[in-house]
Amino acid sequence: MNLIECRDLTLGYDDGIVAEHIDFTVEKGDYLCIVGENGAGKSTLMKTMLSLIKPAGGELKFSDELKRNEVGYLPQQTIVQRDFPANVREIVMSGNLSRMGFKPFYGKKEKKRADEAMEKLDITGLAKKSYRNLSGGQQQRVLLARAFCAADKLLILDEPVSGLDPKAAKEFYESVRKLHDEGVTIIMVSHDMHAALSDSDHILQIGGHKQLYFGKTEDYVKSKAYYKLGLNSHPRDSRKHYMAEYHKAEN
Amino acid sequence: MDGNIIQQFLFYLSFPFVWFALIVVALISLCAALLGVTLVLKRYSFIGDGLSHVAFGALAVATALGVTQNTLVVLPVTVLVAMLLIGMGRNARIKGDAAIAMLSTGALAMGYLIMNVFSVSSNVSGDVCTTLFGSTSILTLKPADVFICLGFSVVVILVFIFFYNRIFAVTFDENFSEATGMKTFFYRGLLAVLTAVVIVLGMKLVGSLLISALVVFPALSAMRLFKSFKSVVLFSAVMAVICAVSGIAISVVCSFPPGATIVMMDIILYIVCELAGRLVKR
Ligand SMILES: Nc1ncnc2c1ncn2[C@@H]1O[C@H](COP(=O)(O)OP(=O)(O)O)[C@@H](O)[C@H]1O
Ligand SMILES: [Mg+2]
């Protein structure tokens, strides 16, 4: 079942086009990783999917099953000021708001949901802690719990591990995998090719103002786009090897 | 001497009018403190300052036009400017702080000019001083002012409580709120309107130069000591009321100007919280 269907989408802002001819579908239960260089338009695609900005062209269809308030989002770098007073529970609870309509206060249902989200991400012990005193990894986990509290069908994560140390990143990926195993659909922008290849089942690569690849992860490692990427990101001496592999892939 | 001050204050309390003044000042300080937490955290506190100068300009115009209920002119003008300033939010073309500096100094200059040129009063500098620094005596408040203040501040408090959770969410992370379908535009507008209302009301009491102190100090004091949003909001509300009431008490008894006295109390509160915060950290 298609949750999201994207046909010949053009991404852009008022002052210009970022990428064109984006074509992909996301099915229920998928784990899609979006890769590409800095400035390729990954965040722009995320924002378009969240209807924060309008598509400059093409079409982006959401299944009827997926209402807008059923999408959870982890923005790229939520820069919270150093002195923002908020504890973990307050932040996770605020994920509930999108589903509350005009109800002004949290009820039993919302509290239970927040508790479950915190439980799932192993941050129950941090509930009363101040957000600003947490480590980077813990902070991202709190924001993931908030996103999960907001929506348990689809989570959109934009470079969630940038700035985390390898261990924290690994733990974060584990949490995401756990949510995915429970049936949550995941769309994640990632810089970390290794994690993208090992965890995701689909890859979308954007670059040079267009889509370079969309398909199954297992096919991606055999694709032209993947070898081109290797060529760019590997040191000079291994170029030859990648060139050879690339030509093999082309034929 | 100490016992004397309290006795004297108790004597003043036998006048219902002093009670009225106390209630109004407490309510307005409370409103300012509630909004203050969000305004400070959203880096909007300078907007409060700018708005108070705009309100001063509008008040001068209203006075020159001979409008008796000048709040009815000042309030809509200030609300409108607030909407423009906060409403344009992140998409602003002109840098926010520069725009506000232009606006506030412009309004201040225009207001002073108008008061000088068109004033029928014999004591222009006294009038100017009153609008900038508040009435010299709390007893000069007119009954109509008291009731307007009372009504509006109750509305501000109720609206704040009703939207408390959403205001927290938008203050903490506007991107997330918007992405999950909240109308962040509405909340920015709401914040603008409430801020404008509080500033116009507070201007009568502490004057337009001092009103942002009521917005900023309680929030900053609370943030030195508390870690959760809720405790910061509650503490700054309680402290704002305590500062307001003690400030009025001192000003009535010693015949100090009430606005400046309340602000002095707020400053003392801030210093105490700052020191306590450092001690706690050790
Ligand atoms: N708000 C904006 N307005 C105009 N252009 C923008 C805006 N945000 C990003 N861009 C531009 O869009 C392009 C893609 O940015 P982005 O989607 O953030 O890239 P990525 O997330 O892949 O690193 C960049 O060239 C950037 O300069
Ligand atoms: Mg990005």
mmCIF file of C-alpha atoms and ligand atoms in Angstrom, chain A residues 38 42-43 76 158-159 189, ligand 2:
data_model
loop_
_atom_site.group_PDB
_atom_site.id
_atom_site.type_symbol
_atom_site.label_atom_id
_atom_site.label_comp_id
_atom_site.label_asym_id
_atom_site.label_seq_id
_atom_site.Cartn_x
_atom_site.Cartn_y
_atom_site.Cartn_z
ATOM 1 C CA ASN A 38 25.179 19.012 1.245
ATOM 2 C CA LYS A 42 17.268 16.672 1.035
ATOM 3 C CA SER A 43 15.890 18.991 3.689
ATOM 4 C CA GLN A 76 17.499 18.992 11.233
ATOM 5 C CA ASP A 158 16.337 14.905 8.954
ATOM 6 C CA GLU A 159 19.990 14.063 9.666
ATOM 7 C CA VAL A 189 17.949 11.791 5.642
HETATM 8 MG MG MG C 2 19.649 19.334 5.216
#
